[in-house]
Amino acid sequence: LRVGYPEVVFTEGKDIEHLRRILIDMLNRDANILATRMSEEVFENIKDISENMIYNKIARICIINPKDVEKVGKVAVVTGGTADIKVAEEAAITLEAFGNNVERVYDVGVAGIHRLFLNLDKIRDANCIVAVAGMEGALPSVVAGLVDVPVIAVPTSVGYGANFNGLSALLTMLNSCAAGISVVNIDNGFGAGYLASMINKGFTKNGGER
Amino acid sequence: LRVGYPEVVFTEGKDIEHLRRILIDMLNRDANILATRMSEEVFENIKDISENMIYNKIARICIINPKDVEKVGKVAVVTGGTADIKVAEEAAITLEAFGNNVERVYDVGVAGIHRLFLNLDKIRDANCIVAVAGMEGALPSVVAGLVDVPVIAVPTSVGYGANFNGLSALLTMLNSCAAGISVVNIDNGFGAGYLASMINKGFTKNGGER
Amino acid sequence: LRVGYPEVVFTEGKDIEHLRRILIDMLNRDANILATRMSEEVFENIKDISENMIYNKIARICIINPKDVEKVGKVAVVTGGTADIKVAEEAAITLEAFGNNVERVYDVGVAGIHRLFLNLDKIRDANCIVAVAGMEGALPSVVAGLVDVPVIAVPTSVGYGANFNGLSALLTMLNSCAAGISVVNIDNGFGAGYLASMINKGFTKNGGER
Amino acid sequence: LRVGYPEVVFTEGKDIEHLRRILIDMLNRDANILATRMSEEVFENIKDISENMIYNKIARICIINPKDVEKVGKVAVVTGGTADIKVAEEAAITLEAFGNNVERVYDVGVAGIHRLFLNLDKIRDANCIVAVAGMEGALPSVVAGLVDVPVIAVPTSVGYGANFNGLSALLTMLNSCAAGISVVNIDNGFGAGYLASMINKGFTKNGGER
Amino acid sequence: LRVGYPEVVFTEGKDIEHLRRILIDMLNRDANILATRMSEEVFENIKDISENMIYNKIARICIINPKDVEKVGKVAVVTGGTADIKVAEEAAITLEAFGNNVERVYDVGVAGIHRLFLNLDKIRDANCIVAVAGMEGALPSVVAGLVDVPVIAVPTSVGYGANFNGLSALLTMLNSCAAGISVVNIDNGFGAGYLASMINKGFTKNGGER
Amino acid sequence: LRVGYPEVVFTEGKDIEHLRRILIDMLNRDANILATRMSEEVFENIKDISENMIYNKIARICIINPKDVEKVGKVAVVTGGTADIKVAEEAAITLEAFGNNVERVYDVGVAGIHRLFLNLDKIRDANCIVAVAGMEGALPSVVAGLVDVPVIAVPTSVGYGANFNGLSALLTMLNSCAAGISVVNIDNGFGAGYLASMINKGFTKNGGER
Amino acid sequence: LRVGYPEVVFTEGKDIEHLRRILIDMLNRDANILATRMSEEVFENIKDISENMIYNKIARICIINPKDVEKVGKVAVVTGGTADIKVAEEAAITLEAFGNNVERVYDVGVAGIHRLFLNLDKIRDANCIVAVAGMEGALPSVVAGLVDVPVIAVPTSVGYGANFNGLSALLTMLNSCAAGISVVNIDNGFGAGYLASMINKGFTKNGGER
Amino acid sequence: LRVGYPEVVFTEGKDIEHLRRILIDMLNRDANILATRMSEEVFENIKDISENMIYNKIARICIINPKDVEKVGKVAVVTGGTADIKVAEEAAITLEAFGNNVERVYDVGVAGIHRLFLNLDKIRDANCIVAVAGMEGALPSVVAGLVDVPVIAVPTSVGYGANFNGLSALLTMLNSCAAGISVVNIDNGFGAGYLASMINKGFTKNGGER
Ligand SMILES: Nc1ncnc2c1ncn2[C@@H]1O[C@H](COP(=O)(O)O)[C@@H](O)[C@H]1O
Ligand SMILES: Nc1ncnc2c1ncn2[C@@H]1O[C@H](COP(=O)(O)O)[C@@H](O)[C@H]1O
Ligand SMILES: Nc1ncnc2c1ncn2[C@@H]1O[C@H](COP(=O)(O)O)[C@@H](O)[C@H]1O
Ligand SMILES: Nc1ncnc2c1ncn2[C@@H]1O[C@H](COP(=O)(O)O)[C@@H](O)[C@H]1O
Ligand SMILES: [Mg+2]
Ligand SMILES: [Mg+2]
Ligand SMILES: [Mg+2]
Ligand SMILES: [Mg+2]
Ligand SMILES: [Mg+2]
Ligand SMILES: [Mg+2]
Ligand SMILES: [Mg+2]
Ligand SMILES: [Mg+2]
């Protein structure tokens, strides 16, 4: 169906032997694979199955047998802090693998909001914004108040104490007073990236995959 | 900024005198107003301020001084049950007021999933889907598995017992295994409609407001 | 002990006859009284006990037998939305009754953050800021990132759905990445005002009550 | 009482020496034992107590001194994803040990609902269905809408973020709009299998036709 | 499909005009209707639509145009206290309308467990037991330890304080150490009755002996 | 103050060097010490400080420099399952160290309630009962319905899934319909033992007859 | 069994006709009745059934056909604030009806702890203390640190915001660092009084000296 | 901006290489650094970057390139137990690094409240109090009732069972009946210290940094 785009495998919780078999089957039909949530340990175990692999340790994504894909439009990926970058990179790498230009704007959270304003130009001309934040999770609200495109909010589990593993940021984002925001699961960088790709593609009408 | 589109007022919790003053000020500058969460009681109180008003009792929306707006593209609004319709109509009326064609497909929840399949054609050619469900909230997941456009999931507070006022449907939607879904606050039909309008407009590139 | 300052009575949940007796006893020793959380209904019932009363319907505070008190320093009271004003006024009236100058800056929440920046001067020279917000509760974090004085955050129960009666705003504020913030109970305008008064007095060292 | 059927031991949390003693006592009276939640480590420790043992690593069940038991009727065990299989196998192995025919239909969750429809025939003639799902947990609702036999829903702890260790799937299943569903504890494959056996046996006691 | 059995309407939350229309449509095709969660107020409003109606105020069920249905087998419905009876009756009336014999054994909760033992004979020969309890919700566990048939546990919202509207009883039942129990939503008497009917029918299809 | 009775040290979370110092100080004034929550690892580290120590691995209690203490009256300690025994032993060892006779009645939970009835005589003549249970936590309710002395309920964290680390058992016990029950923290065997000792001593001070 | 003591009826949630019947039956066998949680409205309805009734509006208890009962020993009932008095009176009236001397010490919560110290003598010679508190619920911990008898902690639902209807006080009490405390359900004055009576009776059976 | 005061780095969750780079950059501009939440393991790794470092193992703070700073005023840091000391030291070390005199008063929690009274003089002349407590978290309420300066309450995660990782102490503090209290995140010693420094500085008007 999605000709040219990667097939996605969620590796977390999969038995290592089971995972090897799935990946080899896919390679046998020459698939382009985006394997998410892959630990270094799992990567070490499966890295012999192909010579054409790129493993991104921060995003915990392994791209196997990548295809050349033209990048269109633009999605901005912003984070509140530096600890949110691993989730942001899951989104960004997913976006690039699906053929989107990505603008990364990291560490611009509300406690130092001037950094956000200094980077506003980079954000404003994107077709869609993925806003990633932990702790108090206020960044997506502020961003959505400043732009007029869809903002996909990704709460992260970054923080401690009353953040309750991301619940705090999740609730903040669901209760945003700004219009144009929607939310995905805690730490779900892939889901945000995939949805942002859909929106950016629709906005730039390239390729006609729909 | 958004020339031609309505200005939005969230009426719930606003003091009645305060609300009158806000609305009259807006009318004085000839604004087109979309007033959400308006009870019948409040409507009775303020209905003398203009002769050009439409009150929708189910959506609890009052449109004041409406402007003619061309409708473009298509957004499908689907619900799991009939009790979810009031939230769905908040989304649908918002979508229409902002210039989008709307396809309503109600009462197609997972317990009688054949009704969803009977209506699949109406849903598939939309640019975006607003999927509204209470109780177990499974509809958006099923829909997202069947289409390839953004699905905006709206959990509703419909249900009893362990639904904990919509928490159950909210969690279901956040944990969806399907890709392309994002979630707004419980009962937030307006937020879903506004975001769906952004996406549909971007996809149909009419009017060039961005 | 606190010569010249009002004695405080929390009226909510007190039996009406019991409350009358308490207030009359206090008046008999010529006390200056700040009675909080007083409904209009309760006020109607007790208003005959003194000729020297001011009832503030929005703050739900009744000041009985007020004393002249010089106002010193400055505390800014800011709100995210208009529905938060009733909690903000509980803080502001408390602050004034305890002899503090108050700067009110309302409806400057993060979804329209330019309004906050337009009012920054009024906020910056205060000795302490009371920041009141419901829904996503992000205002105190943004404010604390812009000033260098204590920010007392007051979550409100304003909102619906996943705000869970103020839990959302409460968690946001507790998890703030900005330094210099602390939090009081949901809707506790009095507690915030009382603490802000302590801080403002200490900073302005007038009156020497400590 | 239950002549011919296994005695059940829940091994998790039991001291290893205590467990050995229990199992040896049972073997001394020639019991047929179904030991659940047994880790590989525990199995290695106790495997010398009998020569007649089968250890299933996925289901984490050890059957000791098995008796021949005729299998009757049919129970279908279905899962949403592949990570749910370990819980499903706990149910399936329990069902088989208690004398029931089992039909396994795995990885047919709602995000790819066509796989469920392709397998509908296998499910429809069962006397009872055990439906196992994590994340959003919508599978049992969909299944119950398609069949007319009891559906025992088993939420799993599979997922991350807002699934809160299975709470999400649990609430989904409790709030199902479909009739004929009931729910057991998170990851409780044994409980579901035992109950399904009771139902299947009751249905088939007299010849197996429903 | 289910020839002779009632069609079910969940009336709670349905607009009164909408409900009338649904019921009249059903009557026009001579349906036998079981309308649940009907308040007295709603019954007064719709009672003119048929002359053949039975309204049960405790169960809040209205049966319209009942058909003669032979009752088979036996289901026991037990409650912990007297306040649980309204939920139990929702189950019992549903069971009878679907053609099952019902044995009611009320107010036999664990705080006075001798009453349960005095009634054990009535319970033991049932094909299925619906066990309804609020507060600490321990009854289904005790019952399941005494019988060898499926026990459907129904937590109720009866209680106060730390029962959190039925959460306490719900968790108790999900965590039962007894085998053969499954759980439905808080106060869901209908769901329990419908499932118990399925099981009793399956057990008795061939003559009634277990 | 409490001449002859042990001084109590809660060792969990204390730095090992800090703990050594505390214990040695106490020994220097010839104290009788009851050190709770002591892991085997900590015991190995500190066991050189005295020659007069008894370490109980199951209760995780270390008694140092024990004094002879006459045992009076009787407290029954009962558990639902075998996994609850470690918490029960914390209570029992505490009770004995404080001079109380203890009757242990383990593994008599509600799923096999006949075992409780077989042991009723041992329980009935106690002055106080400590009832320890995890999972559904129903045992204390049943016990309190059968006896007429104070029942101290101890929820344990034993279980999985929807027991949420003991929350389930805790809520069950707080909502008990039986009179004469009170509850301590999850896994708090020491607290229950200490309180039971107070009660038993008060009851037996004058000869032991109730 | 409990000769001379009242039989207890929990009236809340009982149908009025059902309640009348229960009470009349009890009167017919000349019972002494303690009816708890009785609203004024219910009292008005049933007050014709006996001429020998005392209704306590604050405690919401109705004593019907009271018997003379000698009062022994002493239980202290303390509260943190004045709003907790209604729960405290439920305990106190229960205690008196069961033949215990009661010392009431109200409004001595931790925010004004000197009031507690002023009243320490009254508390110290009680055999048992019922400590009632809402909001932060710290009173029982402080009291238990000052006395050496059992303290029964009763959390109340008094407060607002993050007290979550008594959850805050409940958790405080369960986590008390003081020894000798146990906890009953939120607002459960009856349960605390009944248990305190058991303890006081046991302590005084033989002359009253501790 | 804050000339002379340390720059703060939150090290937890930062990649070790990333952290080294940040710290070296800061040293290159001769910054005075306060690095919080630094484990011993991380300290070992980075300790070669400067010869001028002080690592405090209990507070988990590393001060790099410290500057001489005059200490003014006084802040009291009090704890309920000894396990709270690590959080208290995070506050105290922060306070000292920012130029405040600190009075440490540890292990004075409510279960042994006489120790608090013995130390009252040390506390009373402070400009601000940081009150740190886990488990039931009652200390800040008691302290605030005894003094007339701002009390910053720090809940800790110390405890077990129903303390739910600090939630219990957090709710206690938010619901305090005493005036003048505000709360920071669970275990947030740094945040409390930073805010206390602001207040103490304002009160002592030294340095004029505002
Ligand atoms: N990091 C992720 N978080 C959530 N969902 C994911 C993630 N990565 C992949 N997925 C989804 O999981 C599906 C693959 O699941 P599986 O078949 O279990 O490998 C993909 O189609 C995606 O929809
Ligand atoms: N039903 C609704 N639910 C959530 N947000 C809304 C709703 N209706 C309006 N809004 C938002 O509230 C804003 C207006 O708020 P206000 O200024 O308080 O009237 C609009 O710009 C919308 O973003
Ligand atoms: N709105 C309020 N919210 C929280 N606490 C309050 C409020 N108003 C007053 N208080 C506190 O309640 C105390 C008076 O309580 P009371 O003695 O019950 O009237 C005052 O000293 C304040 O500390
Ligand atoms: N206020 C109360 N809160 C909790 N339990 C109560 C209360 N009053 C009475 N009870 C209990 O309820 C039982 C009577 O319940 P019932 O048979 O429903 O009237 C008594 O034996 C008491 O154990
Ligand atoms: Mg925007
Ligand atoms: Mg899709
Ligand atoms: Mg600041
Ligand atoms: Mg079905
Ligand atoms: Mg059974
Ligand atoms: Mg009893
Ligand atoms: Mg004590
Ligand atoms: Mg104070």
Short mmCIF file of C-alpha atoms in Angstrom, two decimals, chain B residues 1-206:
data_model
loop_
_atom_site.label_atom_id
_atom_site.label_comp_id
_atom_site.label_asym_id
_atom_site.label_seq_id
_atom_site.Cartn_x
_atom_site.Cartn_y
_atom_site.Cartn_z
CA LEU B 1 -5.95 37.42 11.53
CA ARG B 2 -8.41 34.70 10.57
CA VAL B 3 -10.40 37.01 8.28
CA GLY B 4 -13.92 35.78 7.68
CA TYR B 5 -13.84 33.09 10.31
CA PRO B 6 -15.78 33.32 13.55
CA GLU B 7 -14.31 34.50 16.80
CA VAL B 8 -14.81 31.92 19.53
CA VAL B 9 -16.18 32.45 23.05
CA PHE B 10 -16.20 29.70 25.66
CA THR B 11 -19.29 30.64 27.70
CA GLU B 12 -19.20 28.01 30.45
CA GLY B 13 -18.25 29.45 33.84
CA LYS B 14 -18.51 33.03 32.62
CA ASP B 15 -20.68 35.38 34.70
CA ILE B 16 -23.80 36.23 32.70
CA GLU B 17 -23.29 40.01 32.85
CA HIS B 18 -19.65 39.64 31.91
CA LEU B 19 -20.66 37.42 28.97
CA ARG B 20 -23.26 39.92 27.67
CA ARG B 21 -20.65 42.66 27.69
CA ILE B 22 -18.11 40.53 25.80
CA LEU B 23 -20.65 39.54 23.15
CA ILE B 24 -21.98 43.09 22.67
CA ASP B 25 -18.42 44.42 22.30
CA MET B 26 -17.78 41.83 19.62
CA LEU B 27 -21.01 42.65 17.81
CA ASN B 28 -20.09 46.34 17.88
CA ARG B 29 -17.12 45.50 15.68
CA ASP B 30 -19.41 43.32 13.54
CA ALA B 31 -17.73 40.07 14.54
CA ASN B 32 -19.02 36.66 13.49
CA ILE B 33 -19.25 34.78 16.81
CA LEU B 34 -19.20 31.08 17.71
CA ALA B 35 -20.21 30.81 21.37
CA THR B 36 -19.67 27.28 22.75
CA ARG B 37 -20.97 25.46 25.82
CA MET B 38 -24.02 27.69 26.03
CA SER B 39 -26.88 26.32 28.10
CA GLU B 40 -30.48 27.03 27.06
CA GLU B 41 -30.81 29.17 30.17
CA VAL B 42 -27.92 31.40 29.14
CA PHE B 43 -29.23 31.59 25.60
CA GLU B 44 -32.64 32.80 26.85
CA ASN B 45 -30.85 35.50 28.80
CA ILE B 46 -28.70 36.86 25.99
CA LYS B 47 -30.89 36.26 22.94
CA ASP B 48 -31.99 39.91 22.75
CA ILE B 49 -28.53 41.18 21.81
CA SER B 50 -28.84 40.40 18.12
CA GLU B 51 -31.50 39.43 15.60
CA ASN B 52 -29.09 37.28 13.73
CA MET B 53 -28.52 34.23 15.92
CA ILE B 54 -28.77 30.47 15.55
CA TYR B 55 -28.87 28.40 18.72
CA ASN B 56 -28.15 24.67 18.42
CA LYS B 57 -29.47 23.00 21.54
CA ILE B 58 -27.73 19.65 21.04
CA ALA B 59 -24.30 21.11 20.29
CA ARG B 60 -24.93 23.84 22.88
CA ILE B 61 -23.47 26.31 20.37
CA CYS B 62 -24.81 29.74 19.53
CA ILE B 63 -23.72 31.34 16.28
CA ILE B 64 -24.21 35.09 16.27
CA ASN B 65 -24.06 37.29 13.21
CA PRO B 66 -22.98 34.44 10.91
CA LYS B 67 -21.09 35.21 7.69
CA ASP B 68 -21.43 33.29 4.48
CA VAL B 69 -18.50 30.97 4.21
CA GLU B 70 -17.74 28.59 1.34
CA LYS B 71 -17.39 25.00 2.48
CA VAL B 72 -14.40 23.02 1.19
CA GLY B 73 -13.01 19.49 1.42
CA LYS B 74 -14.59 17.00 3.76
CA VAL B 75 -14.29 15.91 7.37
CA ALA B 76 -16.12 12.82 8.65
CA VAL B 77 -17.51 12.95 12.18
CA VAL B 78 -18.28 9.48 13.55
CA THR B 79 -19.65 8.36 16.93
CA GLY B 80 -19.78 5.10 18.81
CA GLY B 81 -23.24 5.61 20.29
CA THR B 82 -26.18 8.01 20.24
CA ALA B 83 -25.25 9.58 23.58
CA ASP B 84 -22.00 10.78 22.02
CA ILE B 85 -23.88 12.87 19.45
CA LYS B 86 -23.90 16.05 21.50
CA VAL B 87 -20.12 16.12 21.56
CA ALA B 88 -19.98 15.16 17.87
CA GLU B 89 -22.31 18.01 16.98
CA GLU B 90 -20.08 20.49 18.84
CA ALA B 91 -17.33 19.35 16.46
CA ALA B 92 -19.56 19.29 13.38
CA ILE B 93 -21.10 22.73 13.89
CA THR B 94 -17.63 24.17 14.58
CA LEU B 95 -16.36 22.56 11.37
CA GLU B 96 -19.21 24.01 9.30
CA ALA B 97 -18.85 27.46 10.83
CA PHE B 98 -15.18 27.39 9.81
CA GLY B 99 -16.00 26.42 6.22
CA ASN B 100 -15.68 22.64 6.00
CA ASN B 101 -18.01 20.05 4.49
CA VAL B 102 -19.02 17.54 7.13
CA GLU B 103 -20.11 13.92 6.77
CA ARG B 104 -21.95 12.69 9.89
CA VAL B 105 -21.79 8.93 10.56
CA TYR B 106 -23.31 8.27 13.96
CA ASP B 107 -23.83 5.19 16.17
CA VAL B 108 -21.29 2.91 14.47
CA GLY B 109 -19.42 1.74 17.59
CA VAL B 110 -17.49 -1.50 17.91
CA ALA B 111 -20.23 -3.53 19.56
CA GLY B 112 -22.08 -3.46 16.23
CA ILE B 113 -19.14 -3.09 13.94
CA HIS B 114 -21.03 -4.08 10.77
CA ARG B 115 -22.68 -0.63 10.84
CA LEU B 116 -19.21 0.91 10.58
CA PHE B 117 -18.38 -1.25 7.57
CA LEU B 118 -21.66 -0.35 5.86
CA ASN B 119 -20.61 3.30 6.08
CA LEU B 120 -16.96 2.93 5.21
CA ASP B 121 -17.23 4.65 1.84
CA LYS B 122 -18.51 7.85 3.38
CA ILE B 123 -15.56 7.92 5.74
CA ARG B 124 -12.75 6.90 3.42
CA ASP B 125 -12.70 9.93 1.15
CA ALA B 126 -12.59 12.46 4.01
CA ASN B 127 -9.36 14.42 4.60
CA CYS B 128 -9.63 13.93 8.33
CA ILE B 129 -11.86 12.00 10.72
CA VAL B 130 -13.18 13.10 14.09
CA ALA B 131 -14.01 9.91 16.01
CA VAL B 132 -16.12 10.42 19.13
CA ALA B 133 -16.72 7.64 21.66
CA GLY B 134 -17.44 7.08 25.34
CA MET B 135 -17.53 3.95 27.47
CA GLU B 136 -14.75 1.69 26.13
CA GLY B 137 -13.74 4.23 23.45
CA ALA B 138 -12.52 1.69 20.90
CA LEU B 139 -13.98 3.29 17.77
CA PRO B 140 -11.04 5.57 16.83
CA SER B 141 -8.61 2.63 16.87
CA VAL B 142 -10.77 0.60 14.54
CA VAL B 143 -11.34 3.55 12.23
CA ALA B 144 -7.63 4.42 12.11
CA GLY B 145 -6.90 0.83 11.11
CA LEU B 146 -9.21 1.23 8.10
CA VAL B 147 -8.22 4.65 6.74
CA ASP B 148 -5.02 6.49 5.95
CA VAL B 149 -5.83 10.03 7.10
CA PRO B 150 -5.46 11.73 10.49
CA VAL B 151 -7.98 10.54 13.08
CA ILE B 152 -8.76 12.94 15.92
CA ALA B 153 -10.11 10.94 18.84
CA VAL B 154 -12.56 12.57 21.25
CA PRO B 155 -13.27 10.63 24.44
CA THR B 156 -16.65 11.40 25.98
CA SER B 157 -17.85 11.20 29.57
CA VAL B 158 -20.71 8.93 28.44
CA GLY B 159 -20.93 5.78 30.56
CA TYR B 160 -21.00 4.87 34.23
CA GLY B 161 -19.03 3.02 36.91
CA ALA B 162 -15.48 2.25 35.89
CA ASN B 163 -15.57 4.80 33.05
CA PHE B 164 -14.69 7.38 35.71
CA ASN B 165 -16.24 10.29 33.77
CA GLY B 166 -14.41 9.59 30.53
CA LEU B 167 -11.05 8.45 31.88
CA SER B 168 -11.62 4.97 30.46
CA ALA B 169 -12.23 6.19 26.90
CA LEU B 170 -9.38 8.69 27.18
CA LEU B 171 -6.85 6.01 28.14
CA THR B 172 -8.10 3.67 25.44
CA MET B 173 -7.52 6.31 22.80
CA LEU B 174 -4.07 7.34 24.08
CA ASN B 175 -2.97 3.70 23.99
CA SER B 176 -4.27 2.94 20.53
CA CYS B 177 -2.12 0.48 18.57
CA ALA B 178 -3.19 2.11 15.32
CA ALA B 179 -1.01 4.83 13.78
CA GLY B 180 -2.34 8.25 12.81
CA ILE B 181 -4.43 8.94 15.93
CA SER B 182 -4.19 11.80 18.36
CA VAL B 183 -6.46 12.73 21.25
CA VAL B 184 -8.13 15.83 22.67
CA ASN B 185 -9.67 16.41 26.11
CA ILE B 186 -12.77 14.51 27.26
CA ASP B 187 -15.92 15.99 25.64
CA ASN B 188 -13.84 18.56 23.72
CA GLY B 189 -15.83 18.59 20.49
CA PHE B 190 -14.81 22.17 19.74
CA GLY B 191 -11.09 21.42 19.97
CA ALA B 192 -11.43 18.43 17.66
CA GLY B 193 -13.48 20.40 15.15
CA TYR B 194 -11.07 23.32 15.14
CA LEU B 195 -8.05 21.05 14.58
CA ALA B 196 -9.86 19.03 11.91
CA SER B 197 -10.65 22.28 10.14
CA MET B 198 -6.95 23.23 10.12
CA ILE B 199 -6.05 19.86 8.62
CA ASN B 200 -8.87 19.77 6.04
CA LYS B 201 -8.04 23.32 4.94
CA GLY B 202 -4.36 22.48 4.59
CA PHE B 203 -5.22 19.40 2.56
CA THR B 204 -7.56 21.26 0.23
CA LYS B 205 -5.43 24.39 -0.01
CA ASN B 206 -8.42 26.62 -0.61
#
